[in-house]
mmCIF file of C-alpha atoms and ligand atoms in Angstrom:
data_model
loop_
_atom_site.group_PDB
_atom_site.id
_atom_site.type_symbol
_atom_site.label_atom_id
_atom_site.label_comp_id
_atom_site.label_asym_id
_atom_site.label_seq_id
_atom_site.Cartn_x
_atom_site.Cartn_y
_atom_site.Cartn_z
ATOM 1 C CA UNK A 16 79.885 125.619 120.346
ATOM 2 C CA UNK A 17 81.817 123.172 117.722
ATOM 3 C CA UNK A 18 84.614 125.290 116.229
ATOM 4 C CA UNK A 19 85.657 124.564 112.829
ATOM 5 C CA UNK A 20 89.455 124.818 111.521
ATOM 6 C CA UNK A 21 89.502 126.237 107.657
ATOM 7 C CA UNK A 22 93.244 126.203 106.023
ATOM 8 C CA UNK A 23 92.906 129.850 104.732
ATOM 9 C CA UNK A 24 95.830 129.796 102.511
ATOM 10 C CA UNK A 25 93.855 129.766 99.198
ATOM 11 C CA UNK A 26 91.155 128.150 97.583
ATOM 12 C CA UNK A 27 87.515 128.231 98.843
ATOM 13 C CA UNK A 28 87.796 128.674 102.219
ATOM 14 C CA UNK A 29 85.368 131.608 102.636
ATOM 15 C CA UNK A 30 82.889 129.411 101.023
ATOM 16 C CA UNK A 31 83.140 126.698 103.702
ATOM 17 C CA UNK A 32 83.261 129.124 106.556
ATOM 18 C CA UNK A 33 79.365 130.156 105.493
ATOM 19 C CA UNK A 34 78.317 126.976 105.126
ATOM 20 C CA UNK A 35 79.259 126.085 108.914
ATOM 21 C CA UNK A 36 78.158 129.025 110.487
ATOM 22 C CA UNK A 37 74.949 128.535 108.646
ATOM 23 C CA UNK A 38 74.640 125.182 110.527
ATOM 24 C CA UNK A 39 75.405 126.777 113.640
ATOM 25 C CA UNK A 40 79.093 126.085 114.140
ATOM 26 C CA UNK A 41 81.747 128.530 114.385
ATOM 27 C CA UNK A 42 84.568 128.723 112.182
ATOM 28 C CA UNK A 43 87.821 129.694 112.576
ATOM 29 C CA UNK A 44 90.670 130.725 109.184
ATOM 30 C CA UNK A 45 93.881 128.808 110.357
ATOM 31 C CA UNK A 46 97.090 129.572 108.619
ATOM 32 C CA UNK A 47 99.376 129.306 111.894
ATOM 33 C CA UNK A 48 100.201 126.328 114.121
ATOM 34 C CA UNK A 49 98.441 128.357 116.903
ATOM 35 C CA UNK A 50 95.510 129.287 114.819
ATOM 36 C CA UNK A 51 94.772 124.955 115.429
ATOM 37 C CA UNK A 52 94.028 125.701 119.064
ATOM 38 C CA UNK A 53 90.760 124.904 120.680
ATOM 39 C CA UNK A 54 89.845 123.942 117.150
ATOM 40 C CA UNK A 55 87.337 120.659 117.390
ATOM 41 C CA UNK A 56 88.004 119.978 113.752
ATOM 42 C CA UNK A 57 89.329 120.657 110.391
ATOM 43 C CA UNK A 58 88.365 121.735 106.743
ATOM 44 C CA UNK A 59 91.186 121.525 103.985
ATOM 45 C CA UNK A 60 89.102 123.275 100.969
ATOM 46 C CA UNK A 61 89.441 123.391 97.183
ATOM 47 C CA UNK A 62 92.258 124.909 95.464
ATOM 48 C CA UNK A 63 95.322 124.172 94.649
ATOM 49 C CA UNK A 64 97.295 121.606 96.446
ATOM 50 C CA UNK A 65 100.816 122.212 95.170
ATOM 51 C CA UNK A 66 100.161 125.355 96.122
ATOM 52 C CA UNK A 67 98.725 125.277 99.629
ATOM 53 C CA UNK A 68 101.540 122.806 100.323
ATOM 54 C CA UNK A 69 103.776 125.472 99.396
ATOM 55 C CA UNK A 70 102.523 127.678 101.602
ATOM 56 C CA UNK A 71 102.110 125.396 104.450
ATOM 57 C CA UNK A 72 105.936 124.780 104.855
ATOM 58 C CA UNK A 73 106.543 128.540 104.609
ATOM 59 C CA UNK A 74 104.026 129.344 107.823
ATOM 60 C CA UNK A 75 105.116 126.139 109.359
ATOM 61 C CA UNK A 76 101.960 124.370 110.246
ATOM 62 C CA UNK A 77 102.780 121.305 108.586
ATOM 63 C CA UNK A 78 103.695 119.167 111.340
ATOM 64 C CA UNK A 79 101.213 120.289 113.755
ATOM 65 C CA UNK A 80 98.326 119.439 111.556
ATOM 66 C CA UNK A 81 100.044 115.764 110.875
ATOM 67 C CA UNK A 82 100.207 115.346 114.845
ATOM 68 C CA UNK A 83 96.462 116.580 114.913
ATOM 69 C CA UNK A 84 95.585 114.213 112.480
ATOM 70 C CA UNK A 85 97.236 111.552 114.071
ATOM 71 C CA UNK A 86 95.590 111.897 117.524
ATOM 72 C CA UNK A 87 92.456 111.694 116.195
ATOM 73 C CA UNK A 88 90.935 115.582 115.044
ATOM 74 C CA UNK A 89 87.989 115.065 112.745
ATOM 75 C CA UNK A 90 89.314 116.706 109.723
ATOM 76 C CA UNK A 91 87.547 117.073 105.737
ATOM 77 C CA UNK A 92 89.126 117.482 102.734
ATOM 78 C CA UNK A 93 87.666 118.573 99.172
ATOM 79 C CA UNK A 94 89.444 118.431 95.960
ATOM 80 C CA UNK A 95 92.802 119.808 96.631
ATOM 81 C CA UNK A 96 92.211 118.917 100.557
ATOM 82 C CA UNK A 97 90.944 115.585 99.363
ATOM 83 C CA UNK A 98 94.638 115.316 98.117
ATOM 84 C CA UNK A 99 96.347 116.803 101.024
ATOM 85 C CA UNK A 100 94.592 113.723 103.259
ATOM 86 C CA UNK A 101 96.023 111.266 100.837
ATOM 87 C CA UNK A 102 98.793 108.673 101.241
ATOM 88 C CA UNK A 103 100.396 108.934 98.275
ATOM 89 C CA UNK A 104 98.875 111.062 94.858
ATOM 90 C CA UNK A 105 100.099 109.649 91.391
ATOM 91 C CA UNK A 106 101.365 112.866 90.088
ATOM 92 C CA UNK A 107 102.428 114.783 93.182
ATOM 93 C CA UNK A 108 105.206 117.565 92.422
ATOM 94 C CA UNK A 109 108.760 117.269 93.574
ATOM 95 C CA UNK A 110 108.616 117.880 97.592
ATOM 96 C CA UNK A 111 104.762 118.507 97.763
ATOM 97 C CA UNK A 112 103.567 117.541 101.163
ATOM 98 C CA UNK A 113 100.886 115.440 101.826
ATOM 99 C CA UNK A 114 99.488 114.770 105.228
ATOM 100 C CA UNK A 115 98.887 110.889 104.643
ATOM 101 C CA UNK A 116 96.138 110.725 106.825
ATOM 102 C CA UNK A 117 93.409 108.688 105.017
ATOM 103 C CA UNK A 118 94.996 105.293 102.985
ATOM 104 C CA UNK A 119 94.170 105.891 99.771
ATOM 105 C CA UNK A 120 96.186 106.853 96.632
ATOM 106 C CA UNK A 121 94.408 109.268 94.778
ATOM 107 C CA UNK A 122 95.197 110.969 91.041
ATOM 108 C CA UNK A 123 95.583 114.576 90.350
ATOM 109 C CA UNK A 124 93.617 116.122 87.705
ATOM 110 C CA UNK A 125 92.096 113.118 86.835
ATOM 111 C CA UNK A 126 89.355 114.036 84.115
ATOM 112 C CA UNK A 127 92.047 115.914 81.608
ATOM 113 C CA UNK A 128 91.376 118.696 79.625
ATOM 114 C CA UNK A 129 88.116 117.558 77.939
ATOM 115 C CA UNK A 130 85.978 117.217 81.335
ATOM 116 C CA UNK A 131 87.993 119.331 83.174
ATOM 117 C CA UNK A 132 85.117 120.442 85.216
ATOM 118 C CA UNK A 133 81.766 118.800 85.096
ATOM 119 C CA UNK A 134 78.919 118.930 87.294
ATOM 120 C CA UNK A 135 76.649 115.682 87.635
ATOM 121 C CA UNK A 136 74.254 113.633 90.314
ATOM 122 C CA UNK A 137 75.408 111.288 92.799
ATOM 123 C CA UNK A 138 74.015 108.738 94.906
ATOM 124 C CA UNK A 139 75.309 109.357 98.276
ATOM 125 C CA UNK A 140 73.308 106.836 100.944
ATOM 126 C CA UNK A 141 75.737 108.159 103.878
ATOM 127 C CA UNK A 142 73.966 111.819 104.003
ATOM 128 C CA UNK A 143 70.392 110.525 102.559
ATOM 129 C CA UNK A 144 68.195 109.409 99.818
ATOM 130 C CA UNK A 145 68.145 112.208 97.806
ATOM 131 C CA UNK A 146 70.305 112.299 94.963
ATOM 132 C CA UNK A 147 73.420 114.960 95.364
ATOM 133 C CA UNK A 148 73.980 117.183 92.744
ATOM 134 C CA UNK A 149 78.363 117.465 93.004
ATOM 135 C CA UNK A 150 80.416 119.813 91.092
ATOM 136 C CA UNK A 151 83.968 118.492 89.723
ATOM 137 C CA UNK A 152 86.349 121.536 89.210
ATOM 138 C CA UNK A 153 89.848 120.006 88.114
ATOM 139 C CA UNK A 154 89.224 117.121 90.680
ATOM 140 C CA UNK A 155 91.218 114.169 91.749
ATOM 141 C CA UNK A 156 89.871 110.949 92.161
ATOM 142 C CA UNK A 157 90.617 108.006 94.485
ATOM 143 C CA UNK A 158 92.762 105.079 92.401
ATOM 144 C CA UNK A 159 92.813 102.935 95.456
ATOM 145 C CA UNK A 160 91.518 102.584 98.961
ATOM 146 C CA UNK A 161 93.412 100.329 101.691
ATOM 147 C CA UNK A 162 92.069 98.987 104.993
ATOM 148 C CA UNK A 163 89.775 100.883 106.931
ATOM 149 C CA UNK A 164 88.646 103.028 104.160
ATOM 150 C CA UNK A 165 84.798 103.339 103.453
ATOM 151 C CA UNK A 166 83.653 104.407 99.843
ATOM 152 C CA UNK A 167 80.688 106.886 99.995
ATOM 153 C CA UNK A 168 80.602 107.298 96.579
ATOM 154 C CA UNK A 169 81.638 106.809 92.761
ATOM 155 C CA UNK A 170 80.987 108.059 89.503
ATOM 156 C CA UNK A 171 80.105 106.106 86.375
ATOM 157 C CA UNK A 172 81.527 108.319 83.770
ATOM 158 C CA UNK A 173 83.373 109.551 82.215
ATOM 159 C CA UNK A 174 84.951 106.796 84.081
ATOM 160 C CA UNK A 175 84.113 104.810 87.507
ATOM 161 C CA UNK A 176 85.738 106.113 90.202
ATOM 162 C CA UNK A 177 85.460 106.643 93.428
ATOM 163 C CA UNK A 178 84.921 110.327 94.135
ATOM 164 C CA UNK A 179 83.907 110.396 98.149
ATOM 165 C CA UNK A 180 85.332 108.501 101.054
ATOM 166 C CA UNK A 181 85.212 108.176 104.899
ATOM 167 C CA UNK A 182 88.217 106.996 107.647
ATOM 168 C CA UNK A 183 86.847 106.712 110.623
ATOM 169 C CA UNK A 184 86.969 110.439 111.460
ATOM 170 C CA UNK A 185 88.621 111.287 108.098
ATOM 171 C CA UNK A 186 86.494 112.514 105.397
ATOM 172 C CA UNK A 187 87.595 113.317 101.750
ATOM 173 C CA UNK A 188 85.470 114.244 98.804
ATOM 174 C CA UNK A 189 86.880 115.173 95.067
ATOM 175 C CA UNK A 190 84.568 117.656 94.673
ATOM 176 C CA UNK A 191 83.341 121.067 95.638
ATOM 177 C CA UNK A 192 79.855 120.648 98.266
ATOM 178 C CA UNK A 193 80.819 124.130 99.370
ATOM 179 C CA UNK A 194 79.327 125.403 95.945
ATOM 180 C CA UNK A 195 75.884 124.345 95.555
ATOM 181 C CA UNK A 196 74.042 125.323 98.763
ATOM 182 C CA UNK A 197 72.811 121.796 99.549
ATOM 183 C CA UNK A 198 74.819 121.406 103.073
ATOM 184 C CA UNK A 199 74.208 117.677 103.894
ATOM 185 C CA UNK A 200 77.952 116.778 103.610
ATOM 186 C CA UNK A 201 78.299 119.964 105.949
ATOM 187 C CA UNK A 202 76.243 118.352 108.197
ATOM 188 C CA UNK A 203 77.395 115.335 107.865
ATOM 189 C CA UNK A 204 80.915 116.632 108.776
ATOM 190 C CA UNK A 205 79.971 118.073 111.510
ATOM 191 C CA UNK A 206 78.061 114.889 113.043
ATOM 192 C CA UNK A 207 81.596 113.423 112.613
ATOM 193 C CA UNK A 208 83.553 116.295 115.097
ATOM 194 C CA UNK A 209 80.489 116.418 117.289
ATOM 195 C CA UNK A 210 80.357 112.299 117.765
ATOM 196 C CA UNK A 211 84.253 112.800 118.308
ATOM 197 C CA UNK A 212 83.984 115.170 121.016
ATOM 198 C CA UNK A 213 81.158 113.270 122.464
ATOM 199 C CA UNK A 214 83.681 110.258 122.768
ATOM 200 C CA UNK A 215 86.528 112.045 124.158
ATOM 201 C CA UNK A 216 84.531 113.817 126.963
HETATM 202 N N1 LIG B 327 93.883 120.383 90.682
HETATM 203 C C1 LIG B 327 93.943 120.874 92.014
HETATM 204 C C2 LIG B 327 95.112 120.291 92.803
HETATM 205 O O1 LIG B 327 95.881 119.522 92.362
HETATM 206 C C3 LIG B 327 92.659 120.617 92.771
HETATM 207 C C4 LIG B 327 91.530 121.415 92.167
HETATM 208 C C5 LIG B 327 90.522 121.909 93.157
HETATM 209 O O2 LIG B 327 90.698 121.843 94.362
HETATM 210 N N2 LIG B 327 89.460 122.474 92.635
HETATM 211 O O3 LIG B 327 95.271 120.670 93.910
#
């Protein structure tokens, strides 16, 4: 069975760990270096990032999720995870870790205090036709993508911006598909880790 990695410090993890056992898959709440193992790929939820990072260097699993990442384990992040996967973020606090996986610079708390948190409809042709309905909750967005990075998909307003992208088996979205019951980015995630362990067998 595909086993499924959820950084359980804070955030919305619970929320993610229904939506892949409802596809089948197993999950697993990781807050320890050995809570990683056997793990065939990884969710970084919604919250907040300064504050998962926090909490990351206190239980020590910072480095063995950047060596994960770095030999290849599927991994999705969303909103504060989409941050977490970033190169660089614009407004990063002092000594906030990233884990620079996917090469892209992305913005904290990009829609300010007006649009804070806004729901709308995206067009999304990586998981299907049908438009998907995303929910923005204090979101970042991506300011720029390097090589290798595929844009799934961008908002018009109230700026264009790209809101969902894809490295190879890196996946980041700004906003919150744990939320709304429509699982196609679950699924989609999950094609990812299963096509990855179907290449490393
Ligand atoms: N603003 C949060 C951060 O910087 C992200 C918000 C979210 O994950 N809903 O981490």
């Amino acid at each position: 069975m595909t086993r499924i990695g959820i950084l359980a410090f804070q955030g919305d993890f619970r929320e993610h760990a229904r939506a892949v056992e409802q596809l089948g898959a197993e999950s697993r709440l990781v807050r320890l270096p050995r809570d990683l193992e056997g793990v065939d790929g990884l969710i970084l939820p919604g919250g907040e990032s300064t504050v998962m990072g926090k909490l990351m260097i206190a239980y020590d699993v910072v480095e063995s999720l950047r060596s994960l990442l770095a030999e290849g384990m599927p991994a999705w992040g969303t909103c504060a995870g989409m941050i977490l996967l970033s190169r660089e973020t614009d407004n990063a606090l002092a000594g906030q870790p990233l884990l620079a996986s996917i090469n892209m610079r992305t913005r904290r708390n990009a829609f300010g205090a007006q649009r804070e948190s806004f729901e709308t409809m995206l067009n999304v042709p990586a998981i299907g036709p049908e438009p998907y309905h995303a929910v923005f909750i204090r979101g970042p967005v991506v300011e720029e993508v390097g090589e290798g990075v595929e844009v799934l998909a961008r908002i018009d307003a109230p700026e264009p911006n790209i809101v969902a992208v894809r490295q190879n088996r890196l996946l980041a979205t700004a906003f919150h598909p744990e939320v709304t019951g429509d699982l196609r980015f679950h699924e989609y995630f999950l094609g990812m880790v299963r096509d990855a362990r179907a290449a490393t067998v």
